[in-house]
mmCIF file of C-alpha atoms and ligand atoms in Angstrom:
data_model
loop_
_atom_site.group_PDB
_atom_site.id
_atom_site.type_symbol
_atom_site.label_atom_id
_atom_site.label_comp_id
_atom_site.label_asym_id
_atom_site.label_seq_id
_atom_site.Cartn_x
_atom_site.Cartn_y
_atom_site.Cartn_z
ATOM 1 C CA UNK A 1 18.702 -9.587 1.627
ATOM 2 C CA UNK A 2 18.218 -8.234 5.445
ATOM 3 C CA UNK A 3 14.389 -9.330 5.513
ATOM 4 C CA UNK A 4 15.546 -13.092 4.806
ATOM 5 C CA UNK A 5 12.965 -13.438 2.031
ATOM 6 C CA UNK A 6 13.490 -11.328 -0.921
ATOM 7 C CA UNK A 7 10.234 -11.528 -2.650
ATOM 8 C CA UNK A 8 11.782 -10.194 -6.030
ATOM 9 C CA UNK A 9 14.593 -12.833 -6.049
ATOM 10 C CA UNK A 10 12.177 -15.353 -5.415
ATOM 11 C CA UNK A 11 9.833 -14.613 -7.932
ATOM 12 C CA UNK A 12 12.711 -13.995 -10.578
ATOM 13 C CA UNK A 13 14.271 -17.502 -9.753
ATOM 14 C CA UNK A 14 11.351 -19.764 -10.802
ATOM 15 C CA UNK A 15 12.196 -22.088 -13.663
ATOM 16 C CA UNK A 16 12.421 -21.126 -17.125
ATOM 17 C CA UNK A 17 9.520 -22.456 -19.173
ATOM 18 C CA UNK A 18 6.887 -21.839 -16.714
ATOM 19 C CA UNK A 19 4.109 -19.146 -17.604
ATOM 20 C CA UNK A 20 5.667 -16.187 -16.706
ATOM 21 C CA UNK A 21 2.254 -14.314 -14.776
ATOM 22 C CA UNK A 22 4.938 -11.949 -13.268
ATOM 23 C CA UNK A 23 5.105 -8.069 -14.406
ATOM 24 C CA UNK A 24 8.329 -6.697 -13.817
ATOM 25 C CA UNK A 25 8.228 -2.700 -12.856
ATOM 26 C CA UNK A 26 9.216 -0.782 -16.057
ATOM 27 C CA UNK A 27 8.512 -3.389 -18.259
ATOM 28 C CA UNK A 28 5.614 -2.205 -20.738
ATOM 29 C CA UNK A 29 2.566 -4.409 -20.893
ATOM 30 C CA UNK A 30 2.439 -3.688 -24.336
ATOM 31 C CA UNK A 31 5.117 -5.199 -26.448
ATOM 32 C CA UNK A 32 7.638 -2.889 -28.199
ATOM 33 C CA UNK A 33 8.237 -4.901 -31.056
ATOM 34 C CA UNK A 34 4.131 -5.612 -31.769
ATOM 35 C CA UNK A 35 3.408 -5.600 -35.447
ATOM 36 C CA UNK A 36 1.606 -2.170 -36.978
ATOM 37 C CA UNK A 37 -1.409 -2.592 -38.685
ATOM 38 C CA UNK A 38 -0.187 -5.000 -41.423
ATOM 39 C CA UNK A 39 -3.056 -7.173 -42.247
ATOM 40 C CA UNK A 40 -6.370 -6.606 -43.295
ATOM 41 C CA UNK A 41 -8.359 -7.834 -40.157
ATOM 42 C CA UNK A 42 -6.716 -4.994 -38.415
ATOM 43 C CA UNK A 43 -7.422 -2.223 -40.374
ATOM 44 C CA UNK A 44 -11.083 -0.535 -39.183
ATOM 45 C CA UNK A 45 -12.633 2.799 -39.289
ATOM 46 C CA UNK A 46 -11.697 4.960 -36.082
ATOM 47 C CA UNK A 47 -14.073 5.562 -33.372
ATOM 48 C CA UNK A 48 -15.226 8.950 -33.335
ATOM 49 C CA UNK A 49 -14.552 10.006 -29.858
ATOM 50 C CA UNK A 50 -13.709 13.156 -28.775
ATOM 51 C CA UNK A 51 -12.386 11.831 -24.958
ATOM 52 C CA UNK A 52 -9.873 9.288 -24.870
ATOM 53 C CA UNK A 53 -8.851 8.535 -21.470
ATOM 54 C CA UNK A 54 -5.873 6.861 -22.744
ATOM 55 C CA UNK A 55 -3.973 9.936 -23.650
ATOM 56 C CA UNK A 56 -3.329 10.895 -20.133
ATOM 57 C CA UNK A 57 -1.876 7.440 -19.914
ATOM 58 C CA UNK A 58 0.391 7.327 -22.917
ATOM 59 C CA UNK A 59 3.626 7.694 -21.206
ATOM 60 C CA UNK A 60 5.125 7.230 -17.732
ATOM 61 C CA UNK A 61 5.942 10.869 -17.756
ATOM 62 C CA UNK A 62 2.340 11.690 -18.422
ATOM 63 C CA UNK A 63 0.734 9.371 -15.962
ATOM 64 C CA UNK A 64 3.191 10.562 -13.383
ATOM 65 C CA UNK A 65 1.450 14.384 -13.921
ATOM 66 C CA UNK A 66 -2.005 13.052 -13.689
ATOM 67 C CA UNK A 67 -1.121 10.648 -10.584
ATOM 68 C CA UNK A 68 -3.827 11.483 -7.663
ATOM 69 C CA UNK A 69 -1.976 9.540 -4.952
ATOM 70 C CA UNK A 70 1.506 9.020 -3.908
ATOM 71 C CA UNK A 71 3.128 6.880 -1.264
ATOM 72 C CA UNK A 72 5.861 8.033 0.782
ATOM 73 C CA UNK A 73 8.023 6.837 3.532
ATOM 74 C CA UNK A 74 6.239 9.351 5.673
ATOM 75 C CA UNK A 75 3.209 6.994 5.304
ATOM 76 C CA UNK A 76 4.511 4.178 7.084
ATOM 77 C CA UNK A 77 4.587 2.833 10.481
ATOM 78 C CA UNK A 78 6.832 -0.539 10.766
ATOM 79 C CA UNK A 79 5.459 -3.229 13.578
ATOM 80 C CA UNK A 80 8.098 -5.380 15.130
ATOM 81 C CA UNK A 81 7.980 -8.504 17.168
ATOM 82 C CA UNK A 82 10.618 -8.725 20.050
ATOM 83 C CA UNK A 83 11.548 -11.966 22.012
ATOM 84 C CA UNK A 84 13.806 -12.842 25.053
ATOM 85 C CA UNK A 85 17.331 -13.651 24.252
ATOM 86 C CA UNK A 86 20.594 -12.177 22.651
ATOM 87 C CA UNK A 87 21.291 -11.383 18.715
ATOM 88 C CA UNK A 88 18.738 -13.718 17.394
ATOM 89 C CA UNK A 89 16.335 -13.174 14.511
ATOM 90 C CA UNK A 90 13.794 -16.276 14.363
ATOM 91 C CA UNK A 91 11.410 -16.253 11.338
ATOM 92 C CA UNK A 92 7.857 -16.845 11.891
ATOM 93 C CA UNK A 93 6.804 -19.332 9.231
ATOM 94 C CA UNK A 94 3.524 -17.732 8.517
ATOM 95 C CA UNK A 95 5.144 -14.475 7.550
ATOM 96 C CA UNK A 96 7.710 -14.872 5.134
ATOM 97 C CA UNK A 97 10.467 -12.178 5.645
ATOM 98 C CA UNK A 98 9.558 -11.235 9.100
ATOM 99 C CA UNK A 99 11.257 -12.264 11.712
ATOM 100 C CA UNK A 100 11.177 -12.512 15.919
ATOM 101 C CA UNK A 101 13.946 -9.782 16.886
ATOM 102 C CA UNK A 102 15.396 -10.014 20.460
ATOM 103 C CA UNK A 103 16.221 -6.152 21.673
ATOM 104 C CA UNK A 104 19.730 -5.949 20.552
ATOM 105 C CA UNK A 105 18.332 -6.935 17.009
ATOM 106 C CA UNK A 106 15.354 -4.524 17.361
ATOM 107 C CA UNK A 107 17.630 -1.717 17.784
ATOM 108 C CA UNK A 108 19.310 -2.418 14.568
ATOM 109 C CA UNK A 109 16.054 -2.563 12.752
ATOM 110 C CA UNK A 110 15.481 0.719 14.335
ATOM 111 C CA UNK A 111 18.233 2.236 13.113
ATOM 112 C CA UNK A 112 17.372 0.486 9.579
ATOM 113 C CA UNK A 113 13.843 2.341 9.688
ATOM 114 C CA UNK A 114 15.810 5.822 10.726
ATOM 115 C CA UNK A 115 18.197 5.562 7.676
ATOM 116 C CA UNK A 116 14.767 4.968 5.547
ATOM 117 C CA UNK A 117 12.994 7.846 7.039
ATOM 118 C CA UNK A 118 9.909 5.827 8.538
ATOM 119 C CA UNK A 119 8.741 7.592 11.279
ATOM 120 C CA UNK A 120 7.506 5.182 13.557
ATOM 121 C CA UNK A 121 7.940 1.617 14.596
ATOM 122 C CA UNK A 122 5.020 -0.780 16.594
ATOM 123 C CA UNK A 123 6.399 -3.280 18.884
ATOM 124 C CA UNK A 124 4.653 -6.707 19.852
ATOM 125 C CA UNK A 125 6.231 -8.999 22.264
ATOM 126 C CA UNK A 126 6.537 -12.657 22.195
ATOM 127 C CA UNK A 127 6.097 -13.704 25.899
ATOM 128 C CA UNK A 128 7.453 -16.828 27.127
ATOM 129 C CA UNK A 129 4.767 -19.071 27.907
ATOM 130 C CA UNK A 130 6.156 -19.259 31.801
ATOM 131 C CA UNK A 131 5.358 -15.620 32.195
ATOM 132 C CA UNK A 132 2.110 -15.959 30.631
ATOM 133 C CA UNK A 133 -1.069 -16.037 33.439
ATOM 134 C CA UNK A 134 -4.766 -15.530 33.361
ATOM 135 C CA UNK A 135 -4.348 -11.764 34.272
ATOM 136 C CA UNK A 136 -1.697 -11.018 31.994
ATOM 137 C CA UNK A 137 0.495 -9.628 34.696
ATOM 138 C CA UNK A 138 3.550 -9.395 32.758
ATOM 139 C CA UNK A 139 2.059 -6.666 31.018
ATOM 140 C CA UNK A 140 2.577 -4.499 33.844
ATOM 141 C CA UNK A 141 6.019 -5.536 34.403
ATOM 142 C CA UNK A 142 8.105 -2.291 33.797
ATOM 143 C CA UNK A 143 10.802 -4.527 32.616
ATOM 144 C CA UNK A 144 9.071 -6.612 30.163
ATOM 145 C CA UNK A 145 9.840 -6.769 26.540
ATOM 146 C CA UNK A 146 8.402 -4.127 25.348
ATOM 147 C CA UNK A 147 9.485 -1.494 27.755
ATOM 148 C CA UNK A 148 13.038 -3.070 27.498
ATOM 149 C CA UNK A 149 12.888 -2.220 23.460
ATOM 150 C CA UNK A 150 11.518 1.041 24.170
ATOM 151 C CA UNK A 151 14.334 2.157 26.197
ATOM 152 C CA UNK A 152 16.884 0.539 24.081
ATOM 153 C CA UNK A 153 15.231 2.271 20.919
ATOM 154 C CA UNK A 154 14.863 5.264 22.561
ATOM 155 C CA UNK A 155 18.467 5.458 23.982
ATOM 156 C CA UNK A 156 20.364 5.245 20.388
ATOM 157 C CA UNK A 157 17.473 6.573 18.597
ATOM 158 C CA UNK A 158 15.461 9.025 20.076
ATOM 159 C CA UNK A 159 13.930 10.713 17.171
ATOM 160 C CA UNK A 160 11.977 7.801 15.879
ATOM 161 C CA UNK A 161 8.658 7.052 16.884
ATOM 162 C CA UNK A 162 7.842 4.406 19.003
ATOM 163 C CA UNK A 163 4.140 2.844 19.426
ATOM 164 C CA UNK A 164 3.136 0.484 21.914
ATOM 165 C CA UNK A 165 -0.210 -1.476 21.735
ATOM 166 C CA UNK A 166 -2.372 -1.520 24.584
ATOM 167 C CA UNK A 167 -4.182 -5.276 25.288
ATOM 168 C CA UNK A 168 -3.452 -7.974 27.032
ATOM 169 C CA UNK A 169 -3.378 -10.908 24.652
ATOM 170 C CA UNK A 170 0.453 -11.548 24.276
ATOM 171 C CA UNK A 171 0.337 -11.795 28.091
ATOM 172 C CA UNK A 172 -2.939 -13.878 28.775
ATOM 173 C CA UNK A 173 -2.846 -17.949 28.849
ATOM 174 C CA UNK A 174 -5.959 -17.646 27.584
ATOM 175 C CA UNK A 175 -4.682 -15.527 24.514
ATOM 176 C CA UNK A 176 -8.055 -13.010 24.972
ATOM 177 C CA UNK A 177 -7.201 -9.330 25.139
ATOM 178 C CA UNK A 178 -9.023 -8.840 28.444
ATOM 179 C CA UNK A 179 -9.742 -10.437 31.689
ATOM 180 C CA UNK A 180 -11.783 -13.419 31.622
ATOM 181 C CA UNK A 181 -14.684 -14.698 34.683
ATOM 182 C CA UNK A 182 -16.586 -17.577 33.797
ATOM 183 C CA UNK A 183 -15.954 -17.223 29.920
ATOM 184 C CA UNK A 184 -17.130 -13.797 29.605
ATOM 185 C CA UNK A 185 -14.638 -10.931 29.125
ATOM 186 C CA UNK A 186 -15.088 -7.980 31.905
ATOM 187 C CA UNK A 187 -14.832 -4.659 30.456
ATOM 188 C CA UNK A 188 -14.456 -2.546 33.321
ATOM 189 C CA UNK A 189 -11.758 -4.394 34.866
ATOM 190 C CA UNK A 190 -9.798 -4.768 31.657
ATOM 191 C CA UNK A 191 -10.113 -1.418 31.363
ATOM 192 C CA UNK A 192 -8.518 -0.735 34.700
ATOM 193 C CA UNK A 193 -5.611 -3.100 34.047
ATOM 194 C CA UNK A 194 -5.094 -1.335 30.599
ATOM 195 C CA UNK A 195 -4.846 1.971 32.049
ATOM 196 C CA UNK A 196 -1.694 0.492 33.995
ATOM 197 C CA UNK A 197 -0.531 -1.061 30.790
ATOM 198 C CA UNK A 198 -0.338 1.841 29.404
ATOM 199 C CA UNK A 199 1.313 4.112 31.701
ATOM 200 C CA UNK A 200 3.734 1.504 32.487
ATOM 201 C CA UNK A 201 4.857 1.814 28.453
ATOM 202 C CA UNK A 202 4.712 5.856 28.779
ATOM 203 C CA UNK A 203 6.961 5.364 31.808
ATOM 204 C CA UNK A 204 9.543 3.508 29.692
ATOM 205 C CA UNK A 205 9.275 6.072 26.753
ATOM 206 C CA UNK A 206 6.936 5.465 24.160
ATOM 207 C CA UNK A 207 5.660 7.894 22.265
ATOM 208 C CA UNK A 208 1.979 6.480 20.982
ATOM 209 C CA UNK A 209 -0.328 4.376 23.071
ATOM 210 C CA UNK A 210 -2.528 2.146 20.935
ATOM 211 C CA UNK A 211 -4.977 0.577 22.575
ATOM 212 C CA UNK A 212 -6.172 -2.582 20.562
ATOM 213 C CA UNK A 213 -8.273 -4.361 23.040
ATOM 214 C CA UNK A 214 -11.481 -3.083 21.801
ATOM 215 C CA UNK A 215 -13.054 -2.925 25.340
ATOM 216 C CA UNK A 216 -15.762 0.338 25.839
ATOM 217 C CA UNK A 217 -14.301 3.448 27.607
ATOM 218 C CA UNK A 218 -10.687 2.557 27.432
ATOM 219 C CA UNK A 219 -9.199 5.338 25.352
ATOM 220 C CA UNK A 220 -11.004 8.086 28.211
ATOM 221 C CA UNK A 221 -9.751 6.363 30.885
ATOM 222 C CA UNK A 222 -6.076 5.980 29.239
ATOM 223 C CA UNK A 223 -6.127 9.725 28.387
ATOM 224 C CA UNK A 224 -7.250 10.474 31.606
ATOM 225 C CA UNK A 225 -4.460 8.543 33.513
ATOM 226 C CA UNK A 226 -1.801 9.627 31.121
ATOM 227 C CA UNK A 227 -2.823 13.435 31.828
ATOM 228 C CA UNK A 228 -2.762 12.689 35.720
ATOM 229 C CA UNK A 229 0.690 11.175 35.411
ATOM 230 C CA UNK A 230 2.327 13.644 33.625
ATOM 231 C CA UNK A 231 2.274 12.145 30.231
ATOM 232 C CA UNK A 232 0.191 15.009 28.513
ATOM 233 C CA UNK A 233 2.397 14.676 25.599
ATOM 234 C CA UNK A 234 1.950 10.621 24.807
ATOM 235 C CA UNK A 235 -0.470 10.467 21.796
ATOM 236 C CA UNK A 236 -3.115 7.599 21.623
ATOM 237 C CA UNK A 237 -3.635 6.202 18.298
ATOM 238 C CA UNK A 238 -6.967 3.909 18.864
ATOM 239 C CA UNK A 239 -7.525 0.681 17.072
ATOM 240 C CA UNK A 240 -11.151 2.372 16.816
ATOM 241 C CA UNK A 241 -12.793 0.183 14.028
ATOM 242 C CA UNK A 242 -11.081 -2.953 14.925
ATOM 243 C CA UNK A 243 -12.780 -6.055 13.265
ATOM 244 C CA UNK A 244 -12.961 -9.508 14.445
ATOM 245 C CA UNK A 245 -10.734 -11.223 11.491
ATOM 246 C CA UNK A 246 -9.295 -14.326 10.498
ATOM 247 C CA UNK A 247 -6.690 -12.187 9.024
ATOM 248 C CA UNK A 248 -4.824 -11.820 12.264
ATOM 249 C CA UNK A 249 -3.945 -15.451 12.406
ATOM 250 C CA UNK A 250 -0.391 -14.936 11.639
ATOM 251 C CA UNK A 251 0.564 -12.421 14.023
ATOM 252 C CA UNK A 252 -1.036 -14.730 16.964
ATOM 253 C CA UNK A 253 1.365 -17.296 15.367
ATOM 254 C CA UNK A 254 4.024 -14.581 15.719
ATOM 255 C CA UNK A 255 3.410 -13.694 19.149
ATOM 256 C CA UNK A 256 2.669 -17.242 19.870
ATOM 257 C CA UNK A 257 -1.105 -16.853 21.029
ATOM 258 C CA UNK A 258 -2.541 -19.298 18.074
ATOM 259 C CA UNK A 259 -2.442 -22.043 20.062
ATOM 260 C CA UNK A 260 -3.397 -20.751 23.454
ATOM 261 C CA UNK A 261 -6.189 -19.156 22.560
ATOM 262 C CA UNK A 262 -9.735 -20.384 23.645
ATOM 263 C CA UNK A 263 -12.698 -19.706 21.708
ATOM 264 C CA UNK A 264 -13.075 -16.268 19.042
ATOM 265 C CA UNK A 265 -13.116 -12.540 20.043
ATOM 266 C CA UNK A 266 -16.471 -11.703 19.004
ATOM 267 C CA UNK A 267 -17.888 -10.152 21.804
ATOM 268 C CA UNK A 268 -15.517 -7.577 21.898
ATOM 269 C CA UNK A 269 -14.061 -6.928 18.271
ATOM 270 C CA UNK A 270 -16.549 -5.961 15.416
ATOM 271 C CA UNK A 271 -18.762 -7.643 12.944
ATOM 272 C CA UNK A 272 -17.249 -7.747 9.728
ATOM 273 C CA UNK A 273 -20.928 -7.152 8.092
ATOM 274 C CA UNK A 274 -20.921 -3.795 10.126
ATOM 275 C CA UNK A 275 -20.153 -0.071 8.875
ATOM 276 C CA UNK A 276 -22.458 2.347 10.450
ATOM 277 C CA UNK A 277 -20.989 0.452 13.928
ATOM 278 C CA UNK A 278 -17.403 1.550 12.644
ATOM 279 C CA UNK A 279 -18.690 5.233 12.741
ATOM 280 C CA UNK A 280 -20.174 5.008 16.276
ATOM 281 C CA UNK A 281 -16.956 3.399 17.340
ATOM 282 C CA UNK A 282 -14.686 5.856 16.011
ATOM 283 C CA UNK A 283 -16.749 8.952 17.306
ATOM 284 C CA UNK A 284 -16.462 7.657 20.835
ATOM 285 C CA UNK A 285 -13.021 7.406 20.698
ATOM 286 C CA UNK A 286 -12.305 10.512 19.193
ATOM 287 C CA UNK A 287 -14.682 11.871 21.931
ATOM 288 C CA UNK A 288 -12.755 10.393 24.583
ATOM 289 C CA UNK A 289 -9.623 11.745 23.230
ATOM 290 C CA UNK A 290 -7.870 10.125 20.700
ATOM 291 C CA UNK A 291 -5.660 11.523 18.484
ATOM 292 C CA UNK A 292 -5.451 9.543 15.754
ATOM 293 C CA UNK A 293 -8.109 6.753 14.624
ATOM 294 C CA UNK A 294 -7.257 3.328 12.652
ATOM 295 C CA UNK A 295 -9.462 0.861 10.619
ATOM 296 C CA UNK A 296 -8.410 -2.688 10.799
ATOM 297 C CA UNK A 297 -7.802 -4.688 9.159
ATOM 298 C CA UNK A 298 -6.956 -3.106 5.735
ATOM 299 C CA UNK A 299 -7.874 -4.632 2.418
ATOM 300 C CA UNK A 300 -11.008 -5.974 3.118
ATOM 301 C CA UNK A 301 -12.223 -2.395 4.866
ATOM 302 C CA UNK A 302 -11.126 -0.041 2.638
ATOM 303 C CA UNK A 303 -14.632 1.333 2.270
ATOM 304 C CA UNK A 304 -14.740 1.560 6.118
ATOM 305 C CA UNK A 305 -11.272 3.799 5.936
ATOM 306 C CA UNK A 306 -12.965 5.943 3.233
ATOM 307 C CA UNK A 307 -16.020 6.457 5.200
ATOM 308 C CA UNK A 308 -14.396 7.286 8.426
ATOM 309 C CA UNK A 309 -11.773 9.697 6.796
ATOM 310 C CA UNK A 310 -14.465 11.586 5.114
ATOM 311 C CA UNK A 311 -16.889 11.727 8.002
ATOM 312 C CA UNK A 312 -14.374 12.881 10.795
ATOM 313 C CA UNK A 313 -11.515 14.129 8.812
ATOM 314 C CA UNK A 314 -9.141 12.692 11.348
ATOM 315 C CA UNK A 315 -5.616 11.542 11.295
ATOM 316 C CA UNK A 316 -6.731 8.070 9.766
ATOM 317 C CA UNK A 317 -4.641 4.931 10.004
ATOM 318 C CA UNK A 318 -5.010 1.743 8.684
ATOM 319 C CA UNK A 319 -3.217 -1.592 9.639
ATOM 320 C CA UNK A 320 -2.526 -3.982 6.977
ATOM 321 C CA UNK A 321 -2.532 -6.948 8.960
ATOM 322 C CA UNK A 322 -0.332 -10.428 9.180
ATOM 323 C CA UNK A 323 -2.712 -12.328 6.992
ATOM 324 C CA UNK A 324 -2.761 -9.628 4.348
ATOM 325 C CA UNK A 325 1.010 -9.710 4.255
ATOM 326 C CA UNK A 326 1.213 -13.163 4.377
ATOM 327 C CA UNK A 327 -0.997 -13.619 1.483
ATOM 328 C CA UNK A 328 1.010 -11.353 -0.775
ATOM 329 C CA UNK A 329 4.309 -12.901 0.457
ATOM 330 C CA UNK A 330 3.251 -16.074 0.182
ATOM 331 C CA UNK A 331 1.809 -16.215 -3.336
ATOM 332 C CA UNK A 332 4.812 -13.916 -4.213
ATOM 333 C CA UNK A 333 7.339 -16.943 -2.939
ATOM 334 C CA UNK A 334 5.370 -19.491 -4.899
ATOM 335 C CA UNK A 335 5.648 -17.184 -7.696
ATOM 336 C CA UNK A 336 2.056 -17.044 -8.294
ATOM 337 C CA UNK A 337 2.078 -13.178 -8.474
ATOM 338 C CA UNK A 338 4.777 -10.463 -8.569
ATOM 339 C CA UNK A 339 5.244 -9.477 -4.719
ATOM 340 C CA UNK A 340 6.895 -6.130 -5.345
ATOM 341 C CA UNK A 341 4.065 -5.115 -7.627
ATOM 342 C CA UNK A 342 1.251 -6.376 -5.120
ATOM 343 C CA UNK A 343 2.762 -4.848 -2.143
ATOM 344 C CA UNK A 344 3.106 -1.329 -3.909
ATOM 345 C CA UNK A 345 -0.337 -1.407 -5.278
ATOM 346 C CA UNK A 346 -1.752 -2.785 -1.770
ATOM 347 C CA UNK A 347 -0.028 0.387 -0.050
ATOM 348 C CA UNK A 348 -1.092 3.153 -2.468
ATOM 349 C CA UNK A 349 -4.847 1.340 -2.564
ATOM 350 C CA UNK A 350 -4.941 2.349 1.240
ATOM 351 C CA UNK A 351 -3.778 6.169 0.547
ATOM 352 C CA UNK A 352 -6.716 6.221 -2.245
ATOM 353 C CA UNK A 353 -8.802 5.085 0.315
ATOM 354 C CA UNK A 354 -7.861 7.993 2.187
ATOM 355 C CA UNK A 355 -5.509 6.539 5.003
ATOM 356 C CA UNK A 356 -2.907 8.995 6.332
ATOM 357 C CA UNK A 357 -0.825 6.278 7.306
ATOM 358 C CA UNK A 358 -0.298 2.612 7.233
ATOM 359 C CA UNK A 359 0.830 -0.008 9.538
ATOM 360 C CA UNK A 360 2.503 -2.730 7.446
ATOM 361 C CA UNK A 361 5.017 -5.575 7.529
ATOM 362 C CA UNK A 362 6.158 -4.422 4.183
ATOM 363 C CA UNK A 363 7.252 -1.066 5.428
ATOM 364 C CA UNK A 364 11.331 -1.700 5.233
ATOM 365 C CA UNK A 365 10.417 -3.314 1.700
ATOM 366 C CA UNK A 366 8.262 -0.501 0.382
ATOM 367 C CA UNK A 367 10.314 2.338 1.637
ATOM 368 C CA UNK A 368 13.433 0.812 -0.241
ATOM 369 C CA UNK A 369 11.699 0.815 -3.035
ATOM 370 C CA UNK A 370 10.355 4.318 -2.747
ATOM 371 C CA UNK A 371 14.431 5.459 -2.225
ATOM 372 C CA UNK A 372 15.517 3.436 -5.241
ATOM 373 C CA UNK A 373 12.838 5.325 -7.695
ATOM 374 C CA UNK A 374 13.225 8.904 -6.053
HETATM 375 C C1 LIG B 401 -3.755 -7.513 20.086
HETATM 376 C C2 LIG B 401 -3.647 -7.312 18.768
HETATM 377 C C3 LIG B 401 -3.694 -8.025 17.167
HETATM 378 C C4 LIG B 401 -3.363 -7.564 16.206
HETATM 379 C C5 LIG B 401 -2.633 -6.141 16.511
HETATM 380 N N1 LIG B 401 -3.031 -6.133 17.863
HETATM 381 C C6 LIG B 401 -4.481 -9.656 17.110
HETATM 382 C C7 LIG B 401 -5.851 -9.932 17.333
HETATM 383 O O1 LIG B 401 -6.631 -9.010 18.003
HETATM 384 O O2 LIG B 401 -6.179 -10.752 17.955
HETATM 385 C C8 LIG B 401 -3.436 -7.806 14.671
HETATM 386 C C9 LIG B 401 -2.230 -7.659 13.676
HETATM 387 C C10 LIG B 401 -1.827 -8.614 12.898
HETATM 388 O O3 LIG B 401 -2.514 -9.478 12.372
HETATM 389 O O4 LIG B 401 -0.977 -8.170 11.860
HETATM 390 N N2 LIG B 401 -5.158 -7.046 20.292
#
C-alpha cells in the first residue's frame, strides 16, 4: 500500500468477534435474508401515503439516478510535505498514511497524481530548524525546498498544477505566519515579505499562489507584484476565510512548527464564532484580485462554504485540514469507523455545501476509489 497505512486493511484485519460497526461499500444495510412477515406482530395496516421518499432509494440504480452531487478526481488538490534529503519518506505520526517526502519522492507522487487525474498538488516544506530565523528568510531563498520541488515536478510533469502556500510559518523560529515585534504581528511589514516570497515561488514555476497568512491587503499587493514582474498568468487562490483552529495541529507537526509556535494565531486568523466576517474577508480578497477563494478548515465550517458560494458565485475551495484527516484516519486505524466510507462521505459533503474543489490528504486514496468504481 503506497500511502503506508491502508485504512481498509486496518479495518478488516480486526479480531473476529468484536462488535462490527463498520459497513463495507456495496454491502446492503438491510439483510437480504431477513424473514418476511411471518408473525402476527409484524402484520399491521398499510399507511395511506401518496408520497414515499424511500421509492427513489430502493436500489442502487435509482439512487444513482437521483444523486445530486458527485465527487470526481477533478475536485481534488493533493497537499504534500517536502523535506531535505534523498529517496526518503518519513511518516508523520499524527497523520497515519501521510509522509514527508524528499524532492525525488515528491516527483514520484506527482506522477501518481497525474496518473490518477488529480489536477493540482500543493506543497508545504519541513524546513531544517537551523534554517529557521525570526524573519523567516529561508522563504525568500530561490533554492529552498519548495522551489526545488516545483522545478523538479514541472520538469517531469509540466501539465500538473502546482500550488504554493504563501506564509512564513514553515520558516520562522517562532512558528508564526508573519514578522513579530514586541509580541505583535506586523501586518504591512509582513505583506512586503510575502510579496517577495510569492515572486520567488512564481519564479520557480509555480502555477497558483495561495496566501494562507491572513494579513490585511496581501492579495492586492501580491497581485500587483506578480503583474509587474511578468507573472500575469499566475493564479491566486486566497485562504480568504481561514479560522484560528485546533484542527491544524497535525500539520504543524508535519512542518515542524508545533513545538516552536509561541502563543496562537488569533490576532490574524478568524474567530470560529463568526460567519458574516467571512463574507467581508472573501469580498476583500475578490476585490483585490483573488481568482479563487478558500474556506478553512472544512467540516466544522460547511455553513461558511455554502454562504460564500451562494453570495459570490466564485470558484470556491475548501481545505479538509490535517486534524480532520487525523480524526478519520485515526479512528479508522482503530477500527472505530469505516475509513473509506467516512472519507467519501466527508468529501461529498464538501461538494454538497457548494465547494468546487477540496484540498485533502485523502486525494490519492479518494481518486483511487473513484477510478476503481468508474
Ligand atoms: C500555514 C498553513 C497552515 C495550514 C496551511 N497553511 C497552518 C496554520 O495556519 O497554522 C494548515 C493545513 C492543515 O492543517 O492541514 N499558514
